[in-house]
Amino acid sequence: MSKKNVAVIPGDGIGPEVIKATLEVLEQAAPGEFDFQEVAMGGNAIDKYGEPLPEFSLKTCQNSQATLLGAVGGAKWDNQPPENRPEKGLLKLRAGLKVFANIRPAKIFASLASACPLRKDIAEKGIDFIIIRELIGGIYFGKHETFKTSENERAARDVMEYSESEIRRIAHVAFKTAMSRRKIVTSVDKANVLTTSRLWREIVEDVSKEYPEVKLNHLYVDNASMQLIKIPSDFDVIVTENMFGDILSDEASQITGSIGMIPSASLGENNCGLYEPIHGSAPDIAGQDKANPIGTILAGAMMLRYSFNMNKEADKIENAVDKVLTDGFRTADIYTEGQGLKLISGSQMKNEIIKAVKHA
Ligand code: NAD
């Protein structure tokens, strides 16, 4: 049986720590199934090759069945010219893999309800929604420029543009996802101000006609940011454009606990997905064995599910994470004193999850 090819990008800061943990967990859940190939990207690639995503790195990812990414970036590379910053590598990777749909689950683990910063009565209603963010269009990919308006004055502009087909394909992902869940789609835009949003709303309405069982709501992004903390239990599938999705999904991550807990999958037409935690390289805790590896480990489980249809193995990993949390093990970011919890390091968390997978 040939092994499944997975490109692995450890990246910078805590990236290599959380990736190492995830590869060990994947090996425990599906022994001998994967051929992992390490790929240079981010600040480390700038140091070694002068650019954040060398062409050969992108090629390896494009030729793999899936790509697993830790995180990139750090203060050391903050003074790079904008086109050579680590984050540019990330945008180039997403565009190069043509992954247009970013899927971020926001689900509260019952054992972590106390880490939810919302009022108890709100958290207790349950939080389980998915944000589907358009990933390779909109303002992050439009023309960026700084220009002179007079001798002494500069101005800058970033162009937000969406085509009908870009909106249509992400809307289909949202409605299909909703069909396997509670059948509610909330489309988030700023149609009272933005022309792109008005087109967005029109196309989403049009696509919704193909999914008569799914209930469609529209919210302006400012209202959506309020409703997410007021009545999170009402949401099932949220679909939105790139920048709004970037902001709302970070808000959602805080509702469900720590940024270190949340995975994401980015999918294209052919399921050649990119899987990563939603956090960055966390330079403040890098190299101290404090990083919570759960977000990346759950991204590994999403990879099993979405790219390889290995649902049994994905379940094993997700159940193992649930068990370890229920048993009271916590990394510092999700630890609360005085509740009888056990504070452990990132590698100890990984070991506990491996033990739980073994006995699953
Ligand atoms: P960050 O997500 O790296 O860190 C924010 C805070 O969350 C920090 O206090 C950090 O210690 C904590 N945190 C993050 N992940 C954690 C984990 N797994 N366990 C425990 N605590 C965790 O965001 P930032 O500080 O804004 O950015 C740091 C660097 O990461 C920057 O260079 C930024 O550009 C980059 N970044 C990269 C990505 C990516 O690679 N996808 C995403 C966001 C930011």
mmCIF file of C-alpha atoms and ligand atoms in Angstrom:
data_model
loop_
_atom_site.group_PDB
_atom_site.id
_atom_site.type_symbol
_atom_site.label_atom_id
_atom_site.label_comp_id
_atom_site.label_asym_id
_atom_site.label_seq_id
_atom_site.Cartn_x
_atom_site.Cartn_y
_atom_site.Cartn_z
ATOM 1 C CA MET A 1 0.000 0.000 0.000
ATOM 2 C CA SER A 2 1.495 3.352 -0.965
ATOM 3 C CA LYS A 3 1.833 5.910 1.760
ATOM 4 C CA LYS A 4 -0.100 9.173 1.802
ATOM 5 C CA ASN A 5 2.103 12.168 0.965
ATOM 6 C CA VAL A 6 1.861 15.032 3.381
ATOM 7 C CA ALA A 7 3.969 18.205 3.128
ATOM 8 C CA VAL A 8 4.845 19.468 6.596
ATOM 9 C CA ILE A 9 5.766 23.093 7.306
ATOM 10 C CA PRO A 10 7.012 23.519 10.892
ATOM 11 C CA GLY A 11 7.611 27.280 10.367
ATOM 12 C CA ASP A 12 8.815 29.607 13.148
ATOM 13 C CA GLY A 13 8.372 30.190 16.895
ATOM 14 C CA ILE A 14 6.138 27.513 18.434
ATOM 15 C CA GLY A 15 5.401 26.078 14.951
ATOM 16 C CA PRO A 16 8.054 23.320 15.130
ATOM 17 C CA GLU A 17 6.932 22.327 18.686
ATOM 18 C CA VAL A 18 3.255 21.890 17.832
ATOM 19 C CA ILE A 19 4.032 20.176 14.528
ATOM 20 C CA LYS A 20 6.364 17.637 16.187
ATOM 21 C CA ALA A 21 3.604 16.795 18.685
ATOM 22 C CA THR A 22 1.032 16.423 15.900
ATOM 23 C CA LEU A 23 3.170 14.095 13.769
ATOM 24 C CA GLU A 24 3.638 11.809 16.791
ATOM 25 C CA VAL A 25 -0.118 11.753 17.450
ATOM 26 C CA LEU A 26 -0.899 11.042 13.774
ATOM 27 C CA GLU A 27 1.644 8.210 13.763
ATOM 28 C CA GLN A 28 -0.046 6.723 16.833
ATOM 29 C CA ALA A 29 -3.541 7.019 15.297
ATOM 30 C CA ALA A 30 -2.562 5.720 11.847
ATOM 31 C CA PRO A 31 0.788 3.897 12.086
ATOM 32 C CA GLY A 32 2.844 3.794 8.879
ATOM 33 C CA GLU A 33 0.161 5.532 6.795
ATOM 34 C CA PHE A 34 2.026 8.741 6.027
ATOM 35 C CA ASP A 35 5.100 9.915 4.232
ATOM 36 C CA PHE A 36 5.830 13.316 5.788
ATOM 37 C CA GLN A 37 8.055 15.658 3.836
ATOM 38 C CA GLU A 38 9.415 18.725 5.626
ATOM 39 C CA VAL A 39 9.118 22.018 3.752
ATOM 40 C CA ALA A 40 10.844 25.363 4.479
ATOM 41 C CA MET A 41 8.576 28.373 4.796
ATOM 42 C CA GLY A 42 8.389 31.560 6.864
ATOM 43 C CA GLY A 43 11.161 33.443 8.619
ATOM 44 C CA ASN A 44 13.454 30.410 8.604
ATOM 45 C CA ALA A 45 13.123 30.235 4.790
ATOM 46 C CA ILE A 46 13.971 33.954 4.515
ATOM 47 C CA ASP A 47 17.147 33.317 6.546
ATOM 48 C CA LYS A 48 18.129 30.301 4.476
ATOM 49 C CA TYR A 49 16.861 31.078 0.980
ATOM 50 C CA GLY A 50 16.090 34.828 1.029
ATOM 51 C CA GLU A 51 12.321 34.436 0.568
ATOM 52 C CA PRO A 52 9.419 33.205 2.727
ATOM 53 C CA LEU A 53 8.136 30.564 0.312
ATOM 54 C CA PRO A 54 10.717 29.399 -2.231
ATOM 55 C CA GLU A 55 9.280 27.941 -5.438
ATOM 56 C CA PHE A 56 10.523 24.409 -4.556
ATOM 57 C CA SER A 57 8.670 24.559 -1.219
ATOM 58 C CA LEU A 58 5.427 25.508 -2.967
ATOM 59 C CA LYS A 59 5.956 22.738 -5.551
ATOM 60 C CA THR A 60 6.361 20.104 -2.794
ATOM 61 C CA CYS A 61 3.076 21.239 -1.237
ATOM 62 C CA GLN A 62 1.297 21.276 -4.604
ATOM 63 C CA ASN A 63 2.530 17.729 -5.304
ATOM 64 C CA SER A 64 1.386 16.429 -1.904
ATOM 65 C CA GLN A 65 -2.061 15.161 -0.993
ATOM 66 C CA ALA A 66 -2.259 17.547 1.950
ATOM 67 C CA THR A 67 -0.165 20.196 3.710
ATOM 68 C CA LEU A 68 0.145 20.531 7.465
ATOM 69 C CA LEU A 69 1.399 23.903 8.745
ATOM 70 C CA GLY A 70 2.554 25.073 12.200
ATOM 71 C CA ALA A 71 2.887 28.866 12.126
ATOM 72 C CA VAL A 72 5.202 31.463 10.639
ATOM 73 C CA GLY A 73 6.531 34.895 11.556
ATOM 74 C CA GLY A 74 8.264 36.732 14.368
ATOM 75 C CA ALA A 75 9.805 40.080 15.293
ATOM 76 C CA LYS A 76 13.122 39.157 13.630
ATOM 77 C CA TRP A 77 11.463 39.463 10.198
ATOM 78 C CA ASP A 78 9.163 42.436 10.931
ATOM 79 C CA ASN A 79 11.463 44.808 9.036
ATOM 80 C CA GLN A 80 11.453 42.796 5.841
ATOM 81 C CA PRO A 81 9.917 44.651 2.888
ATOM 82 C CA PRO A 82 6.154 43.903 2.726
ATOM 83 C CA GLU A 83 6.511 41.561 -0.265
ATOM 84 C CA ASN A 84 9.079 39.432 1.593
ATOM 85 C CA ARG A 85 7.450 39.075 5.006
ATOM 86 C CA PRO A 86 6.698 35.573 6.348
ATOM 87 C CA GLU A 87 2.941 36.251 6.102
ATOM 88 C CA LYS A 88 3.347 36.858 2.351
ATOM 89 C CA GLY A 89 4.558 33.241 2.140
ATOM 90 C CA LEU A 90 1.306 32.190 3.745
ATOM 91 C CA LEU A 91 -0.801 34.125 1.229
ATOM 92 C CA LYS A 92 1.315 32.720 -1.633
ATOM 93 C CA LEU A 93 0.860 29.185 -0.281
ATOM 94 C CA ARG A 94 -2.938 29.547 -0.015
ATOM 95 C CA ALA A 95 -3.137 31.007 -3.514
ATOM 96 C CA GLY A 96 -0.701 28.383 -4.908
ATOM 97 C CA LEU A 97 -2.776 25.548 -3.453
ATOM 98 C CA LYS A 98 -5.958 27.301 -4.668
ATOM 99 C CA VAL A 99 -7.571 26.726 -1.279
ATOM 100 C CA PHE A 100 -10.488 29.134 -1.364
ATOM 101 C CA ALA A 101 -12.524 27.903 1.609
ATOM 102 C CA ASN A 102 -11.265 28.184 5.167
ATOM 103 C CA ILE A 103 -13.237 26.101 7.626
ATOM 104 C CA ARG A 104 -12.934 26.901 11.316
ATOM 105 C CA PRO A 105 -15.022 25.018 13.825
ATOM 106 C CA ALA A 106 -15.888 26.896 17.012
ATOM 107 C CA LYS A 107 -17.035 24.286 19.462
ATOM 108 C CA ILE A 108 -16.860 24.423 23.215
ATOM 109 C CA PHE A 109 -15.597 21.269 24.940
ATOM 110 C CA ALA A 110 -17.902 20.586 27.899
ATOM 111 C CA SER A 111 -14.878 20.322 30.222
ATOM 112 C CA LEU A 112 -13.649 23.761 29.099
ATOM 113 C CA ALA A 113 -16.932 25.597 29.692
ATOM 114 C CA SER A 114 -15.334 27.399 32.638
ATOM 115 C CA ALA A 115 -12.656 28.840 30.312
ATOM 116 C CA CYS A 116 -15.370 30.506 28.232
ATOM 117 C CA PRO A 117 -15.308 34.246 28.995
ATOM 118 C CA LEU A 118 -19.045 34.589 28.343
ATOM 119 C CA ARG A 119 -21.714 34.532 31.042
ATOM 120 C CA LYS A 120 -22.424 31.027 32.355
ATOM 121 C CA ASP A 121 -26.060 31.015 31.159
ATOM 122 C CA ILE A 122 -24.902 31.905 27.625
ATOM 123 C CA ALA A 123 -22.116 29.277 27.515
ATOM 124 C CA GLU A 124 -24.413 26.611 28.925
ATOM 125 C CA LYS A 125 -26.699 26.845 25.903
ATOM 126 C CA GLY A 126 -23.839 25.214 23.960
ATOM 127 C CA ILE A 127 -21.553 26.638 21.285
ATOM 128 C CA ASP A 128 -21.056 24.674 18.098
ATOM 129 C CA PHE A 129 -20.736 26.592 14.860
ATOM 130 C CA ILE A 130 -18.437 26.704 11.855
ATOM 131 C CA ILE A 131 -17.044 29.791 10.188
ATOM 132 C CA ILE A 132 -16.468 29.422 6.458
ATOM 133 C CA ARG A 133 -14.199 32.204 5.295
ATOM 134 C CA GLU A 134 -13.367 33.029 1.686
ATOM 135 C CA LEU A 135 -9.590 32.777 1.657
ATOM 136 C CA ILE A 136 -8.013 33.831 -1.614
ATOM 137 C CA GLY A 137 -9.997 36.873 -2.693
ATOM 138 C CA GLY A 138 -11.103 40.227 -1.333
ATOM 139 C CA ILE A 139 -8.989 42.991 0.115
ATOM 140 C CA TYR A 140 -6.006 40.829 1.131
ATOM 141 C CA PHE A 141 -5.472 39.878 -2.504
ATOM 142 C CA GLY A 142 -6.463 43.170 -4.168
ATOM 143 C CA LYS A 143 -4.033 45.828 -5.364
ATOM 144 C CA HIS A 144 -2.127 47.480 -2.489
ATOM 145 C CA GLU A 145 -0.419 50.786 -3.111
ATOM 146 C CA THR A 146 0.956 53.905 -1.481
ATOM 147 C CA PHE A 147 1.030 56.982 -3.682
ATOM 148 C CA LYS A 148 1.612 60.719 -3.526
ATOM 149 C CA THR A 149 -1.375 63.070 -3.703
ATOM 150 C CA SER A 150 0.832 66.152 -3.556
ATOM 151 C CA GLU A 151 4.462 67.019 -2.849
ATOM 152 C CA ASN A 152 3.994 66.614 0.929
ATOM 153 C CA GLU A 153 1.162 64.140 1.231
ATOM 154 C CA ARG A 154 0.941 60.386 0.728
ATOM 155 C CA ALA A 155 -2.154 58.189 0.590
ATOM 156 C CA ALA A 156 -2.626 54.440 0.436
ATOM 157 C CA ARG A 157 -5.277 52.132 -0.911
ATOM 158 C CA ASP A 158 -6.154 48.436 -0.775
ATOM 159 C CA VAL A 159 -8.677 47.203 -3.289
ATOM 160 C CA MET A 160 -11.488 44.834 -2.312
ATOM 161 C CA GLU A 161 -12.842 42.880 -5.264
ATOM 162 C CA TYR A 162 -15.030 39.787 -5.585
ATOM 163 C CA SER A 163 -16.288 38.063 -8.714
ATOM 164 C CA GLU A 164 -19.622 36.248 -8.899
ATOM 165 C CA SER A 165 -17.909 32.869 -9.318
ATOM 166 C CA GLU A 166 -15.708 33.428 -6.246
ATOM 167 C CA ILE A 167 -18.817 34.151 -4.168
ATOM 168 C CA ARG A 168 -20.795 31.309 -5.695
ATOM 169 C CA ARG A 169 -18.229 28.583 -4.933
ATOM 170 C CA ILE A 170 -17.782 29.590 -1.264
ATOM 171 C CA ALA A 171 -21.567 29.848 -0.853
ATOM 172 C CA HIS A 172 -21.894 26.266 -2.086
ATOM 173 C CA VAL A 173 -19.346 25.104 0.536
ATOM 174 C CA ALA A 174 -21.424 26.827 3.232
ATOM 175 C CA PHE A 175 -24.764 25.364 2.143
ATOM 176 C CA LYS A 176 -23.304 21.861 1.711
ATOM 177 C CA THR A 177 -21.748 22.076 5.185
ATOM 178 C CA ALA A 178 -25.066 23.243 6.645
ATOM 179 C CA MET A 179 -26.855 20.296 5.025
ATOM 180 C CA SER A 180 -24.831 17.930 7.253
ATOM 181 C CA ARG A 181 -25.543 20.033 10.363
ATOM 182 C CA ARG A 182 -28.467 22.113 11.685
ATOM 183 C CA LYS A 183 -29.238 23.607 8.258
ATOM 184 C CA ILE A 184 -28.794 27.295 9.090
ATOM 185 C CA VAL A 185 -26.476 29.572 7.100
ATOM 186 C CA THR A 186 -25.702 33.105 8.255
ATOM 187 C CA SER A 187 -24.063 35.187 5.563
ATOM 188 C CA VAL A 188 -22.062 38.109 6.961
ATOM 189 C CA ASP A 189 -21.391 41.230 4.905
ATOM 190 C CA LYS A 190 -21.497 45.030 5.008
ATOM 191 C CA ALA A 191 -24.109 45.465 2.290
ATOM 192 C CA ASN A 192 -25.261 48.799 3.717
ATOM 193 C CA VAL A 193 -21.896 50.308 2.694
ATOM 194 C CA LEU A 194 -19.885 48.091 0.351
ATOM 195 C CA THR A 195 -20.639 47.273 -3.287
ATOM 196 C CA THR A 196 -18.776 43.969 -3.006
ATOM 197 C CA SER A 197 -21.115 43.064 -0.128
ATOM 198 C CA ARG A 198 -24.209 43.844 -2.186
ATOM 199 C CA LEU A 199 -23.016 41.481 -4.908
ATOM 200 C CA TRP A 200 -22.103 38.957 -2.203
ATOM 201 C CA ARG A 201 -25.641 39.063 -0.771
ATOM 202 C CA GLU A 202 -27.277 38.761 -4.210
ATOM 203 C CA ILE A 203 -25.202 35.693 -5.166
ATOM 204 C CA VAL A 204 -25.614 33.972 -1.784
ATOM 205 C CA GLU A 205 -29.403 34.452 -2.120
ATOM 206 C CA ASP A 206 -29.223 32.931 -5.587
ATOM 207 C CA VAL A 207 -27.202 29.874 -4.445
ATOM 208 C CA SER A 208 -29.587 29.367 -1.508
ATOM 209 C CA LYS A 209 -32.360 28.473 -3.990
ATOM 210 C CA GLU A 210 -30.494 25.203 -4.650
ATOM 211 C CA TYR A 211 -30.702 24.309 -0.944
ATOM 212 C CA PRO A 212 -34.369 24.810 -0.015
ATOM 213 C CA GLU A 213 -33.953 22.937 3.278
ATOM 214 C CA VAL A 214 -31.363 25.414 4.547
ATOM 215 C CA LYS A 215 -32.503 28.598 6.295
ATOM 216 C CA LEU A 216 -30.490 31.641 5.188
ATOM 217 C CA ASN A 217 -29.977 34.782 7.331
ATOM 218 C CA HIS A 218 -27.923 37.873 6.581
ATOM 219 C CA LEU A 219 -26.074 39.939 9.169
ATOM 220 C CA TYR A 220 -23.928 43.045 8.835
ATOM 221 C CA VAL A 221 -20.450 42.310 10.132
ATOM 222 C CA ASP A 222 -20.672 44.802 13.021
ATOM 223 C CA ASN A 223 -23.923 43.221 14.192
ATOM 224 C CA ALA A 224 -22.476 39.715 13.691
ATOM 225 C CA SER A 225 -19.564 40.544 15.991
ATOM 226 C CA MET A 226 -22.107 41.460 18.707
ATOM 227 C CA GLN A 227 -24.448 38.516 18.169
ATOM 228 C CA LEU A 228 -21.525 36.058 18.360
ATOM 229 C CA ILE A 229 -21.016 36.930 22.018
ATOM 230 C CA LYS A 230 -24.683 37.569 22.816
ATOM 231 C CA ILE A 231 -26.287 34.425 21.404
ATOM 232 C CA PRO A 232 -23.516 32.121 20.049
ATOM 233 C CA SER A 233 -25.804 29.076 20.384
ATOM 234 C CA ASP A 234 -27.975 30.452 17.544
ATOM 235 C CA PHE A 235 -25.235 30.040 14.927
ATOM 236 C CA ASP A 236 -24.663 26.950 12.811
ATOM 237 C CA VAL A 237 -22.693 27.888 9.657
ATOM 238 C CA ILE A 238 -21.371 31.401 9.078
ATOM 239 C CA VAL A 239 -20.092 32.309 5.617
ATOM 240 C CA THR A 240 -18.191 35.502 4.967
ATOM 241 C CA GLU A 241 -15.494 37.193 2.916
ATOM 242 C CA ASN A 242 -11.787 37.087 3.683
ATOM 243 C CA MET A 243 -11.172 40.041 6.039
ATOM 244 C CA PHE A 244 -14.466 39.787 7.941
ATOM 245 C CA GLY A 245 -13.808 36.052 8.387
ATOM 246 C CA ASP A 246 -10.294 36.721 9.642
ATOM 247 C CA ILE A 247 -11.618 39.001 12.380
ATOM 248 C CA LEU A 248 -14.764 37.066 13.350
ATOM 249 C CA SER A 249 -12.949 33.739 13.580
ATOM 250 C CA ASP A 250 -10.473 35.175 16.104
ATOM 251 C CA GLU A 251 -13.427 36.452 18.129
ATOM 252 C CA ALA A 252 -14.973 32.977 17.946
ATOM 253 C CA SER A 253 -11.720 31.415 19.122
ATOM 254 C CA GLN A 254 -11.839 33.380 22.357
ATOM 255 C CA ILE A 255 -15.461 32.402 22.983
ATOM 256 C CA THR A 256 -14.541 28.733 22.907
ATOM 257 C CA GLY A 257 -11.483 28.908 25.125
ATOM 258 C CA SER A 258 -7.947 29.505 23.932
ATOM 259 C CA ILE A 259 -6.552 30.391 20.543
ATOM 260 C CA GLY A 260 -4.291 27.356 21.085
ATOM 261 C CA MET A 261 -7.244 24.955 20.862
ATOM 262 C CA ILE A 262 -8.652 25.671 17.433
ATOM 263 C CA PRO A 263 -7.823 23.985 14.138
ATOM 264 C CA SER A 264 -8.656 25.057 10.627
ATOM 265 C CA ALA A 265 -8.868 23.437 7.236
ATOM 266 C CA SER A 266 -8.528 25.241 3.934
ATOM 267 C CA LEU A 267 -9.919 23.390 0.981
ATOM 268 C CA GLY A 268 -9.803 23.797 -2.773
ATOM 269 C CA GLU A 269 -11.679 22.039 -5.561
ATOM 270 C CA ASN A 270 -9.834 18.723 -5.232
ATOM 271 C CA ASN A 271 -9.602 18.293 -1.444
ATOM 272 C CA CYS A 272 -5.840 18.932 -1.520
ATOM 273 C CA GLY A 273 -6.186 20.767 1.752
ATOM 274 C CA LEU A 274 -4.046 22.968 3.947
ATOM 275 C CA TYR A 275 -4.407 22.238 7.663
ATOM 276 C CA GLU A 276 -3.184 24.505 10.439
ATOM 277 C CA PRO A 277 -3.978 25.806 13.907
ATOM 278 C CA ILE A 278 -5.465 29.301 13.924
ATOM 279 C CA HIS A 279 -2.765 30.732 16.178
ATOM 280 C CA GLY A 280 0.457 32.384 15.103
ATOM 281 C CA SER A 281 4.046 31.610 16.029
ATOM 282 C CA ALA A 282 3.652 32.937 19.611
ATOM 283 C CA PRO A 283 7.252 34.189 19.982
ATOM 284 C CA ASP A 284 6.540 35.076 23.641
ATOM 285 C CA ILE A 285 6.393 31.385 24.608
ATOM 286 C CA ALA A 286 8.495 29.735 21.874
ATOM 287 C CA GLY A 287 11.114 27.242 23.046
ATOM 288 C CA GLN A 288 9.638 26.999 26.581
ATOM 289 C CA ASP A 289 7.475 23.912 26.072
ATOM 290 C CA LYS A 290 4.412 25.972 27.016
ATOM 291 C CA ALA A 291 2.603 25.901 23.670
ATOM 292 C CA ASN A 292 -0.718 24.102 23.618
ATOM 293 C CA PRO A 293 -0.445 21.570 20.755
ATOM 294 C CA ILE A 294 -4.196 20.780 20.649
ATOM 295 C CA GLY A 295 -5.097 23.212 17.829
ATOM 296 C CA THR A 296 -2.520 21.622 15.536
ATOM 297 C CA ILE A 297 -3.377 18.087 16.652
ATOM 298 C CA LEU A 298 -7.057 18.761 15.845
ATOM 299 C CA ALA A 299 -5.955 20.228 12.485
ATOM 300 C CA GLY A 300 -4.269 16.845 11.903
ATOM 301 C CA ALA A 301 -7.599 15.156 12.682
ATOM 302 C CA MET A 302 -9.357 17.453 10.189
ATOM 303 C CA MET A 303 -6.768 16.413 7.594
ATOM 304 C CA LEU A 304 -7.621 12.739 8.193
ATOM 305 C CA ARG A 305 -11.304 13.541 7.770
ATOM 306 C CA TYR A 306 -11.342 15.966 4.826
ATOM 307 C CA SER A 307 -8.359 14.864 2.702
ATOM 308 C CA PHE A 308 -8.151 11.131 3.450
ATOM 309 C CA ASN A 309 -11.639 10.127 4.520
ATOM 310 C CA MET A 310 -10.109 8.457 7.618
ATOM 311 C CA ASN A 311 -13.027 9.253 9.908
ATOM 312 C CA LYS A 312 -12.346 6.444 12.395
ATOM 313 C CA GLU A 313 -8.804 7.652 13.042
ATOM 314 C CA ALA A 314 -9.971 11.294 13.199
ATOM 315 C CA ASP A 315 -12.587 10.306 15.802
ATOM 316 C CA LYS A 316 -9.872 8.569 17.830
ATOM 317 C CA ILE A 317 -7.817 11.765 18.011
ATOM 318 C CA GLU A 318 -10.771 14.043 18.781
ATOM 319 C CA ASN A 319 -12.046 11.684 21.479
ATOM 320 C CA ALA A 320 -8.548 11.450 22.952
ATOM 321 C CA VAL A 321 -8.369 15.266 23.238
ATOM 322 C CA ASP A 322 -11.796 15.283 24.882
ATOM 323 C CA LYS A 323 -10.733 12.571 27.352
ATOM 324 C CA VAL A 324 -7.492 14.310 28.327
ATOM 325 C CA LEU A 325 -9.372 17.574 28.959
ATOM 326 C CA THR A 326 -12.084 15.752 30.913
ATOM 327 C CA ASP A 327 -9.302 14.141 32.990
ATOM 328 C CA GLY A 328 -8.274 17.665 33.987
ATOM 329 C CA PHE A 329 -4.977 18.064 32.093
ATOM 330 C CA ARG A 330 -4.323 21.654 31.034
ATOM 331 C CA THR A 331 -1.548 23.646 29.387
ATOM 332 C CA ALA A 332 -1.052 27.120 30.855
ATOM 333 C CA ASP A 333 -3.324 28.885 28.336
ATOM 334 C CA ILE A 334 -6.401 26.891 29.424
ATOM 335 C CA TYR A 335 -5.511 26.415 33.100
ATOM 336 C CA THR A 336 -7.574 27.932 35.908
ATOM 337 C CA GLU A 337 -6.273 27.743 39.460
ATOM 338 C CA GLY A 338 -8.257 26.253 42.321
ATOM 339 C CA GLN A 339 -10.336 23.828 40.250
ATOM 340 C CA GLY A 340 -8.255 20.679 40.835
ATOM 341 C CA LEU A 341 -6.803 20.835 37.315
ATOM 342 C CA LYS A 342 -3.341 19.513 36.389
ATOM 343 C CA LEU A 343 -1.015 22.099 34.838
ATOM 344 C CA ILE A 344 1.279 20.400 32.310
ATOM 345 C CA SER A 345 3.710 21.362 29.541
ATOM 346 C CA GLY A 346 3.023 21.159 25.808
ATOM 347 C CA SER A 347 4.978 17.919 25.413
ATOM 348 C CA GLN A 348 3.234 16.371 28.434
ATOM 349 C CA MET A 349 -0.103 17.275 26.816
ATOM 350 C CA LYS A 350 1.043 15.518 23.645
ATOM 351 C CA ASN A 351 2.062 12.434 25.681
ATOM 352 C CA GLU A 352 -1.338 12.297 27.400
ATOM 353 C CA ILE A 353 -3.129 12.532 24.047
ATOM 354 C CA ILE A 354 -0.943 9.752 22.585
ATOM 355 C CA LYS A 355 -1.765 7.556 25.613
ATOM 356 C CA ALA A 356 -5.484 8.216 25.129
ATOM 357 C CA VAL A 357 -5.271 7.442 21.388
ATOM 358 C CA LYS A 358 -3.462 4.184 22.187
ATOM 359 C CA HIS A 359 -6.254 3.086 24.529
ATOM 360 C CA ALA A 360 -9.109 4.339 22.318
HETATM 361 P P1 NAD B 1 -0.170 34.513 18.164
HETATM 362 O O1 NAD B 1 -1.343 33.699 17.813
HETATM 363 O O2 NAD B 1 1.147 33.987 17.769
HETATM 364 O O3 NAD B 1 -0.155 34.780 19.747
HETATM 365 C C1 NAD B 1 -1.209 35.484 20.422
HETATM 366 C C2 NAD B 1 -1.200 35.086 21.905
HETATM 367 O O4 NAD B 1 -1.711 33.762 22.039
HETATM 368 C C3 NAD B 1 0.191 35.066 22.531
HETATM 369 O O5 NAD B 1 0.094 35.492 23.859
HETATM 370 C C4 NAD B 1 0.590 33.605 22.505
HETATM 371 O O6 NAD B 1 1.495 33.227 23.516
HETATM 372 C C5 NAD B 1 -0.754 32.910 22.656
HETATM 373 N N1 NAD B 1 -0.775 31.611 21.946
HETATM 374 C C6 NAD B 1 -0.822 31.432 20.607
HETATM 375 N N2 NAD B 1 -0.793 30.126 20.312
HETATM 376 C C7 NAD B 1 -0.718 29.468 21.486
HETATM 377 C C8 NAD B 1 -0.643 28.091 21.842
HETATM 378 N N3 NAD B 1 -0.639 27.113 20.923
HETATM 379 N N4 NAD B 1 -0.559 27.762 23.158
HETATM 380 C C9 NAD B 1 -0.577 28.719 24.100
HETATM 381 N N5 NAD B 1 -0.646 30.050 23.835
HETATM 382 C C10 NAD B 1 -0.710 30.417 22.530
HETATM 383 O O7 NAD B 1 -0.403 35.969 17.507
HETATM 384 P P2 NAD B 1 0.576 37.239 17.473
HETATM 385 O O8 NAD B 1 1.312 37.373 18.774
HETATM 386 O O9 NAD B 1 -0.282 38.339 16.997
HETATM 387 O O10 NAD B 1 1.603 36.945 16.307
HETATM 388 C C11 NAD B 1 2.909 36.393 16.508
HETATM 389 C C12 NAD B 1 3.525 36.125 15.157
HETATM 390 O O11 NAD B 1 2.768 35.108 14.465
HETATM 391 C C13 NAD B 1 3.545 37.344 14.216
HETATM 392 O O12 NAD B 1 4.745 37.344 13.526
HETATM 393 C C14 NAD B 1 2.355 37.087 13.304
HETATM 394 O O13 NAD B 1 2.500 37.721 12.069
HETATM 395 C C15 NAD B 1 2.412 35.583 13.164
HETATM 396 N N6 NAD B 1 1.135 34.944 12.786
HETATM 397 C C16 NAD B 1 1.224 33.851 12.021
HETATM 398 C C17 NAD B 1 0.081 33.150 11.682
HETATM 399 C C18 NAD B 1 0.215 31.899 10.873
HETATM 400 O O14 NAD B 1 1.318 31.442 10.669
HETATM 401 N N7 NAD B 1 -0.864 31.333 10.415
HETATM 402 C C19 NAD B 1 -1.158 33.557 12.186
HETATM 403 C C20 NAD B 1 -1.210 34.679 13.011
HETATM 404 C C21 NAD B 1 -0.050 35.361 13.325
#
